[in-house]
Short mmCIF file of C-alpha atoms in Angstrom, two decimals:
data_model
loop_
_atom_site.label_atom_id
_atom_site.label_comp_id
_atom_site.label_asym_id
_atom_site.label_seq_id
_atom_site.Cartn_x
_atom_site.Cartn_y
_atom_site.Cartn_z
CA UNK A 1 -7.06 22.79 -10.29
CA UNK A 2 -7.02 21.76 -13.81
CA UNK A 3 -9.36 19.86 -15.35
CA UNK A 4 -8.25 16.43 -16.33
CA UNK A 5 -8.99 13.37 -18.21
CA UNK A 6 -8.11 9.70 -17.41
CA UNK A 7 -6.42 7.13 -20.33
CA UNK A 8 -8.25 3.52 -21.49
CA UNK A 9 -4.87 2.33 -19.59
CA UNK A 10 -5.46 4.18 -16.66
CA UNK A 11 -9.22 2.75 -16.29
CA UNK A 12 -7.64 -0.46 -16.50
CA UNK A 13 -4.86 0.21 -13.70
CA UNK A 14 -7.55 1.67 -11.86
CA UNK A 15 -10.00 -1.50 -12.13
CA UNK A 16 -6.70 -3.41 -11.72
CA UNK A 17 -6.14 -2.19 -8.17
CA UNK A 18 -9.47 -2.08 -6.82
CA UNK A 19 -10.22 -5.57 -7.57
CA UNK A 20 -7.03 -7.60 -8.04
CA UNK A 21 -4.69 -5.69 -5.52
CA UNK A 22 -7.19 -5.02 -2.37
CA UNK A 23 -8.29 -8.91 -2.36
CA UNK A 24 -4.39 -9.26 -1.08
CA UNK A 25 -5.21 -7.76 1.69
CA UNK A 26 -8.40 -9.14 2.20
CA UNK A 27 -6.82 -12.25 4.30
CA UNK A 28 -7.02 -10.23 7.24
CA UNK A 29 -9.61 -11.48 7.80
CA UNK A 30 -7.36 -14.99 8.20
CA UNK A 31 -4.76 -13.75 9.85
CA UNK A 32 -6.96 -12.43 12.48
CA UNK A 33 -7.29 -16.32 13.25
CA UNK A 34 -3.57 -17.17 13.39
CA UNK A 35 -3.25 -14.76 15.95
CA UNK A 36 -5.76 -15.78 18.43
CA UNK A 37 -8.32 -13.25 17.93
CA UNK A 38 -11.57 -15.37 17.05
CA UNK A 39 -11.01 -17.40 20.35
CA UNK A 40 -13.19 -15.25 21.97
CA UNK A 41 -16.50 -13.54 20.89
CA UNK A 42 -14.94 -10.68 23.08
CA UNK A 43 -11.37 -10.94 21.05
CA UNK A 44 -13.09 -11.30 17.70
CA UNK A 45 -15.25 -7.89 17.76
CA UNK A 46 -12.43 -6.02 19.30
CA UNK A 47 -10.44 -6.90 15.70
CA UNK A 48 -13.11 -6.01 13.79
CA UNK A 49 -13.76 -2.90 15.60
CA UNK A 50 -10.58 -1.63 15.91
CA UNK A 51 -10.18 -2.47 12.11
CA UNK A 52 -13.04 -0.79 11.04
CA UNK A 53 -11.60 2.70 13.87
CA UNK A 54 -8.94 2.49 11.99
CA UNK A 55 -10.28 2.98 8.68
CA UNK A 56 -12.75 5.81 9.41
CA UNK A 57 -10.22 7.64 11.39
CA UNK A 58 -8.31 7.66 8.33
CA UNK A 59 -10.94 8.82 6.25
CA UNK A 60 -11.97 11.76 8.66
CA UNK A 61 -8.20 12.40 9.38
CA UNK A 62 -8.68 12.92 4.94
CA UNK A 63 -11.40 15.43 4.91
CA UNK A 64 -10.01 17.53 7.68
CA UNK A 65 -6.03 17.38 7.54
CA UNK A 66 -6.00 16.18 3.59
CA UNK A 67 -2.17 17.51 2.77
CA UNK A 68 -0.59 15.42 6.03
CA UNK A 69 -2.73 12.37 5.80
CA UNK A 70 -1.64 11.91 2.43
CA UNK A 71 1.96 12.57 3.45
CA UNK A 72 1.56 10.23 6.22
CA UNK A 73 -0.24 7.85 3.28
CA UNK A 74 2.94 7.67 1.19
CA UNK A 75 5.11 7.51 4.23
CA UNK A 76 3.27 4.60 5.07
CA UNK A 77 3.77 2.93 2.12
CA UNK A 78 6.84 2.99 1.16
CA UNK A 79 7.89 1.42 4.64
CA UNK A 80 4.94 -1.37 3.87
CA UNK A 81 5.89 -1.78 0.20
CA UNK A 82 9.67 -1.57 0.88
CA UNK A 83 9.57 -3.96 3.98
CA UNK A 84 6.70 -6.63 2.21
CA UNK A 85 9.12 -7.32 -0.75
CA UNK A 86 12.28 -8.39 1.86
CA UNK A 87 12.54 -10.86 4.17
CA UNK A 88 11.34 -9.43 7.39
CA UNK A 89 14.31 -9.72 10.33
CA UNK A 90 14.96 -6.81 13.63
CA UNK A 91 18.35 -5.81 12.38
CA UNK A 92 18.48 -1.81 11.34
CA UNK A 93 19.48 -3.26 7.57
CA UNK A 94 15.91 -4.12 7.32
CA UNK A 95 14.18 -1.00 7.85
CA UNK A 96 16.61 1.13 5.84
CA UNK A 97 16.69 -1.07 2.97
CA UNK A 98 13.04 -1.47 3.10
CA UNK A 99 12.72 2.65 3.11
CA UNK A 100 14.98 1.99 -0.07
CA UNK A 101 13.38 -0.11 -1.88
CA UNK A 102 10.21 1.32 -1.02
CA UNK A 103 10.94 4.79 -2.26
CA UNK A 104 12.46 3.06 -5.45
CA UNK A 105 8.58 2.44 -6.21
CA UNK A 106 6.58 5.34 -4.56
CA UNK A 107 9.02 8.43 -5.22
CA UNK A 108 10.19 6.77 -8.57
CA UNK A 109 6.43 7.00 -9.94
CA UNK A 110 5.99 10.37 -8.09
CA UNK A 111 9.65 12.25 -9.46
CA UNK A 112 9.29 10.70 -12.76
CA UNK A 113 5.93 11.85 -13.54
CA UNK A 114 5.75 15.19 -11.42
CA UNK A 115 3.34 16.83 -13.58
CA UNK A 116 0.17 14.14 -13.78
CA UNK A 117 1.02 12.93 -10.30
CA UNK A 118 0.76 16.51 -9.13
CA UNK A 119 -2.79 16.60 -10.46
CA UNK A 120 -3.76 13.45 -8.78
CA UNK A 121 -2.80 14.74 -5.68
CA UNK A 122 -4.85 17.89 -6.17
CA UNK A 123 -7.59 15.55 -6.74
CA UNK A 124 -6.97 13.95 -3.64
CA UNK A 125 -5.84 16.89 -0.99
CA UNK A 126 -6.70 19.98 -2.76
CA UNK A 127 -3.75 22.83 -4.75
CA UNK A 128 -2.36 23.61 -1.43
CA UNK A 129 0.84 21.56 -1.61
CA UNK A 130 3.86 23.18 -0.64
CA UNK A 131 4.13 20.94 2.40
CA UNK A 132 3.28 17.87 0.20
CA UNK A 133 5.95 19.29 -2.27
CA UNK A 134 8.53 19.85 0.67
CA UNK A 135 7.84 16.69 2.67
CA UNK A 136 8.61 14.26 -1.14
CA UNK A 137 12.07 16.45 -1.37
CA UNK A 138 12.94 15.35 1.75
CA UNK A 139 12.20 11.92 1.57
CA UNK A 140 14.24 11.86 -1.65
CA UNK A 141 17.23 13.91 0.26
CA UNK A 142 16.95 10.82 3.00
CA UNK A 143 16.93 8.24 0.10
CA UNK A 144 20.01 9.30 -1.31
CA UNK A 145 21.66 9.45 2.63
CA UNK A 146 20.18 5.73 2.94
CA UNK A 147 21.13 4.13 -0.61
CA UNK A 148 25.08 6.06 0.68
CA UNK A 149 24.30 3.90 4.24
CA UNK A 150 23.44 0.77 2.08
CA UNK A 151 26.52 1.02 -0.03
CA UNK A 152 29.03 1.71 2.22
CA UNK A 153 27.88 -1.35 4.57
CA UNK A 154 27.71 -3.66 1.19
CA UNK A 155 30.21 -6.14 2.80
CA UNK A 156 27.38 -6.42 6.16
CA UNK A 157 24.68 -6.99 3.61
CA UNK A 158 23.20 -10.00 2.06
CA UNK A 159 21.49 -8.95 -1.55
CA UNK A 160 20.71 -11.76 -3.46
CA UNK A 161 20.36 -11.83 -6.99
CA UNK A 162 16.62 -12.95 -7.04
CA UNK A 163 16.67 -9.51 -5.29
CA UNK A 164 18.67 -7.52 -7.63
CA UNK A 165 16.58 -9.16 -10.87
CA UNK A 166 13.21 -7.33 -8.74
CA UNK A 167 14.62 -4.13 -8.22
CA UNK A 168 15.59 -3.73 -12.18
CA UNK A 169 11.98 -5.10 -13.35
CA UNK A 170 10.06 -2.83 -11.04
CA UNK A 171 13.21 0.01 -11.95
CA UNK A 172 12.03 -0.73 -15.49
CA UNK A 173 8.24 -0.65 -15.22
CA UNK A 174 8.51 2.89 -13.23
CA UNK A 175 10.66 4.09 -15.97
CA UNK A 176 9.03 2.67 -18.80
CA UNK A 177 5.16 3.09 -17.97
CA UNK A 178 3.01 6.36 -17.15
CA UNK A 179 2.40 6.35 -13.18
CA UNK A 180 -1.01 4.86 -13.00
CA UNK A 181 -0.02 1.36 -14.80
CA UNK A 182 3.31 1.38 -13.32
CA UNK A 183 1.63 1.28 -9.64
CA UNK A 184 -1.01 -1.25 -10.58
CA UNK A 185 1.59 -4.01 -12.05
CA UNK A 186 3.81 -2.85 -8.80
CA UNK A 187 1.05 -3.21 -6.73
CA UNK A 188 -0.96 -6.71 -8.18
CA UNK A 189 1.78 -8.52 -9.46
CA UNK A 190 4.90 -7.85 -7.19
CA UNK A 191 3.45 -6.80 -4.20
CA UNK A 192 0.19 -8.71 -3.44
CA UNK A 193 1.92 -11.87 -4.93
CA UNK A 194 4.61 -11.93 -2.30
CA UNK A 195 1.97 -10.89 0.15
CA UNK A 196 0.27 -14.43 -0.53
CA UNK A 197 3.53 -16.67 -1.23
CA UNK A 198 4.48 -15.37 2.69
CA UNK A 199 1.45 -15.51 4.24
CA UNK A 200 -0.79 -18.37 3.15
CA UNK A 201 2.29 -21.31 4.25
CA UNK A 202 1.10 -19.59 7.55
CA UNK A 203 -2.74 -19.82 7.63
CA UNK A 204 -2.60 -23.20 5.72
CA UNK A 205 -1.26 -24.17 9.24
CA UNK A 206 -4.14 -22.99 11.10
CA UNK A 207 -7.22 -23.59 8.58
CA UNK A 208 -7.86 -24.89 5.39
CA UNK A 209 -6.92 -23.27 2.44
CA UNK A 210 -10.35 -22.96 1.50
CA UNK A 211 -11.44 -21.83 4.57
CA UNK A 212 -8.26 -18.56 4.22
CA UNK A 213 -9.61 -18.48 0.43
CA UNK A 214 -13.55 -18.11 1.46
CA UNK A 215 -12.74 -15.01 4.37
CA UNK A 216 -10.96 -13.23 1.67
CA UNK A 217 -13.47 -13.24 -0.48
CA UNK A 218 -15.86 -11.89 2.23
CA UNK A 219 -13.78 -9.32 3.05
CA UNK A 220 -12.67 -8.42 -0.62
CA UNK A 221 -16.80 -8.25 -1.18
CA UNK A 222 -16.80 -5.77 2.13
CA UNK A 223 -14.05 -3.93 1.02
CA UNK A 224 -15.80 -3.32 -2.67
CA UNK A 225 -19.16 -2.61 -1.46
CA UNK A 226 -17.30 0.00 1.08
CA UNK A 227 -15.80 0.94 -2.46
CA UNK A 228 -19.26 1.50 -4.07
CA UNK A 229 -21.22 3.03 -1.06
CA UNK A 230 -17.83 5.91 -1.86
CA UNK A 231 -18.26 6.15 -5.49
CA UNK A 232 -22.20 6.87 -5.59
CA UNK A 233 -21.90 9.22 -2.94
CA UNK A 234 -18.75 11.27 -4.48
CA UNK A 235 -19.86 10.92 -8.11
CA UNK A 236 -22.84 13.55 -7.17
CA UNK A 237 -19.91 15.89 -5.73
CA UNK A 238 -16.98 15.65 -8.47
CA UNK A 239 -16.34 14.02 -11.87
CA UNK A 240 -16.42 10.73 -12.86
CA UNK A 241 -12.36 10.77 -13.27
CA UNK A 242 -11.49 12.93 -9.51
CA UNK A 243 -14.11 10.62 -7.97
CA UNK A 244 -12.44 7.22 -9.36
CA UNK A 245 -9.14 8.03 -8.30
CA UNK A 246 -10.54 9.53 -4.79
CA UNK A 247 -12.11 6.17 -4.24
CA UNK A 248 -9.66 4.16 -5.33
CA UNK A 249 -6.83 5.78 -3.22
CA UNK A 250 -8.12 7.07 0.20
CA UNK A 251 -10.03 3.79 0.12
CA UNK A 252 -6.38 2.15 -0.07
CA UNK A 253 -5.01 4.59 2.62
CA UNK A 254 -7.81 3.45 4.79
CA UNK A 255 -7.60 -0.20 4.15
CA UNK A 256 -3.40 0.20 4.44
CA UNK A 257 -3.18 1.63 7.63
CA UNK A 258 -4.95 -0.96 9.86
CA UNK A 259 -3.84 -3.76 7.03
CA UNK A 260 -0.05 -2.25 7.80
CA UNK A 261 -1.18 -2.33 11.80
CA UNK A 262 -1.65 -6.11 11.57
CA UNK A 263 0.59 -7.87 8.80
CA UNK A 264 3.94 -5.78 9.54
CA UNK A 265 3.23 -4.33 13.21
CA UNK A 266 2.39 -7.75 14.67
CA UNK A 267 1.91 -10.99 11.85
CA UNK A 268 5.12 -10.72 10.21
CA UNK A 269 6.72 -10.06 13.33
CA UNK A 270 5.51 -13.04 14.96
CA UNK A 271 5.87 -15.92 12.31
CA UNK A 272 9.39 -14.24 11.15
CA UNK A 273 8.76 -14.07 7.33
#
């Protein structure tokens, strides 16, 4: 692997992410209470538990199977990325257009900056891959099959132009930006903001705003210590740059996957938005 140094801008994106993206999905902790699960003492540890499985089954699934957790990572996300920034409803238009949209971000950063992105994912899952490699190809061969699905059932679909006006900003900040900034604005500003416009209407209904407000700070605080505890003990075992970006990005695969569990397996779902 070759050695590597990180920009002023990508310290920033970086910093960017870890504290002004994860808080988004610190209202878990908030949700957990819309959907009945603090009723109970019983019902309350089993969320936290399972949240916290979750997690550190991701991060073992990491240091064992690296190269297909990672795959499964940015699977993962572009279904949760794709599918957060439309209106959630159970018809097939959805899913596809939320695997299009959401590869318009993740393989848009990844094809357009092969070469750095490559060495972040060295960083991340060691040289070995191929199957990485493969895997990306054929999620950009099933992109170009869905965008042909999406345009030949145009007449079936509603796009609306608030729509079309966020798929040529973030198309512009993926082409314009190296892949590091272009995630973080992706991720803080489009992203975590509609996260929060859907979601706090919702909790509003079931606590006070302050109340939503003070959990997510708790967990954001979790979530960042979690962060630190990571950082102190890779920083003895890499460099200062591999062990930033190792934080910062299997900590987000293990804060997505039970994050993705609740808000689109079973929240979103249930209050249709």
């Amino acid at each position: 692997m070759i050695n590597f140094s990180l920009n002023w801008w990508d310290y920033i994106a970086l910093f960017s992410i870890l504290f002004i993206g994860i808080p988004h999905g610190a209202f878990d902790g908030a949700i957990s209470i819309t959907l009945g699960y603090t009723k109970k003492l019983r019902l309350q540890l089993y969320f936290i538990l399972t949240y916290i499985l979750v997690s550190c089954v991701v991060i073992i699934l990491w240091y064992f199977l690296p190269v297909i957790t990672l795959i499964l990572f940015i699977l993962t996300s572009i279904f949760h990325f794709g599918c957060g920034d439309l209106d959630w409803n159970k018809s097939k238009f959805y899913f596809i257009g939320g695997y299009v949209h959401g590869c318009l971000i993740v393989l848009g950063i990844i094809f357009l900056n092969k070469i750095e992105v490559n060495s972040f994912f060295e960083i991340l899952s060691g040289d070995q891959l191929s199957l990485l490699w493969t895997s990306l190809y054929l999620g950009l061969f099933f992109w170009i099959i869905a965008i042909t699905y999406i345009c030949l059932n145009y007449s079936k679909i509603n796009i609306s132009n608030n729509y079309i006006k966020l798929a040529l900003s973030i198309s512009l900040v993926v082409l314009l930006l190296p892949p590091l900034p272009a995630f973080a604005i992706y991720f803080c500003l489009i992203h975590s903001f509609h996260h929060i416009r859907r979601t706090l209407p919702i909790l509003v209904d079931f606590m006070e705003k302050q109340k939503a407000i003070f959990l997510m700070i708790i967990f954001s605080i979790l979530s960042w210590v979690g962060c630190g505890i990571a950082f102190y003990y890779l920083s003895n075992l890499n460099t200062y740059p591999d062990t930033i970006i190792k934080v910062t990005f299997i900590g987000l695969a293990a804060l997505t996957f039970p994050h993705m569990i609740l808000v689109d397996g079973i929240f979103r779902s249930k209050f249709k938005i």
